[in-house]
C-alpha atoms as one frame of an Amber mdcrd trajectory, in Angstrom:
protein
  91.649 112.232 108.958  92.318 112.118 105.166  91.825 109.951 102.761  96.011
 109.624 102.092  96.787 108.487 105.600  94.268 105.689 105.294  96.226 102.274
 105.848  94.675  98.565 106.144  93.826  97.608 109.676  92.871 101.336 110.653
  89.577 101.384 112.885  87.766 104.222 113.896  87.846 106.152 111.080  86.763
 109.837 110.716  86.539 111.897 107.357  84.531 114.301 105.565  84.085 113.196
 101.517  82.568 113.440  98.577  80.780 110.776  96.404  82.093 110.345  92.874
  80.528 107.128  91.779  77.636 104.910  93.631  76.946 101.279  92.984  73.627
  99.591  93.504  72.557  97.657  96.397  73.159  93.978  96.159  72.875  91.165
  97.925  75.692  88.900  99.063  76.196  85.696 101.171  79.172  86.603 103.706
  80.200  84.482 107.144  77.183  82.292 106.455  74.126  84.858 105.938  72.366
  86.991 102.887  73.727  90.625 103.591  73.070  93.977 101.565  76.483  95.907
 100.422  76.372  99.011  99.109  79.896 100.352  97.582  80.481 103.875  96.516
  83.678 105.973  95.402  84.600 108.605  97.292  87.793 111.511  97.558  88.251
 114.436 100.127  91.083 115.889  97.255  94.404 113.555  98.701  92.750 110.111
  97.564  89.678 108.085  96.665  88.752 104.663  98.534  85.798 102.757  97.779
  83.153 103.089 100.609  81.324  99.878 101.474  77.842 100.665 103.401  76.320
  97.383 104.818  73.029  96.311 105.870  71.190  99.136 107.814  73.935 101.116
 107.376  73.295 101.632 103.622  71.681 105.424 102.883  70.723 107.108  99.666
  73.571 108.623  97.829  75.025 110.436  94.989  77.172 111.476  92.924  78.234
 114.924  94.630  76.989 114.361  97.763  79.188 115.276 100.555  78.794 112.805
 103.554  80.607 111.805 107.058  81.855 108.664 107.573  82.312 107.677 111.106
  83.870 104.294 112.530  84.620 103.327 109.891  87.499 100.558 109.148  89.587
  99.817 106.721  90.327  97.042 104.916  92.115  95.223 101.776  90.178  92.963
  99.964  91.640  91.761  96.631  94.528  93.815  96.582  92.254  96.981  96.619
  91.775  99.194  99.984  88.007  99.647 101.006  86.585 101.900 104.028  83.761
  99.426 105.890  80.497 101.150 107.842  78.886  98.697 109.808  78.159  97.416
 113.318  79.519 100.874 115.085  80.184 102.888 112.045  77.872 105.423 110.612
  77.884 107.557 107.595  75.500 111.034 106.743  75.336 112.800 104.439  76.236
 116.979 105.034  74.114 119.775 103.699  71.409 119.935 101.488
């Protein structure tokens, strides 16, 4: 899949990307418990989305690094369209 035929309410997501900005790791208090978010920018060359790792899902990255995203699900929040790993999802990164 590619990053332009993402749409709100997609699950089961599959691309290959690469990082262009990374957040840091913060906590936040969502449906009642302290959680760890990690958000990141990422394009494959038809689109960027922002990438939201949570919890143990949350790995290392950087700018430049190309990674996997897998089960992933997207979502609006705030008017702006976000591509959630967590529960089922998983992200890697590719290469070295």
């Amino acid at each position: 899949m590619r990053i332009s035929e993402l749409k709100p309410g997609m699950r089961n997501v599959r691309l290959e990307a690469e990082v262009l900005e990374v957040g840091e790791p913060r906590r936040i208090r969502a449906r009642g418990s302290e959680r760890t978010i990690l958000e990141a920018i990422i394009t494959d060359g038809t689109g960027r989305v922002k990438l939201v790792l949570w919890d143990d899902k949350i790995i290392g990255l950087e700018p430049g690094d190309r990674v996997l995203v897998e089960g992933g699900v997207v979502t609006s929040y705030r008017g702006e369209w976000r591509l959630n790993v967590s529960r089922d999802g998983s992200v890697r990164k590719l290469g070295s």
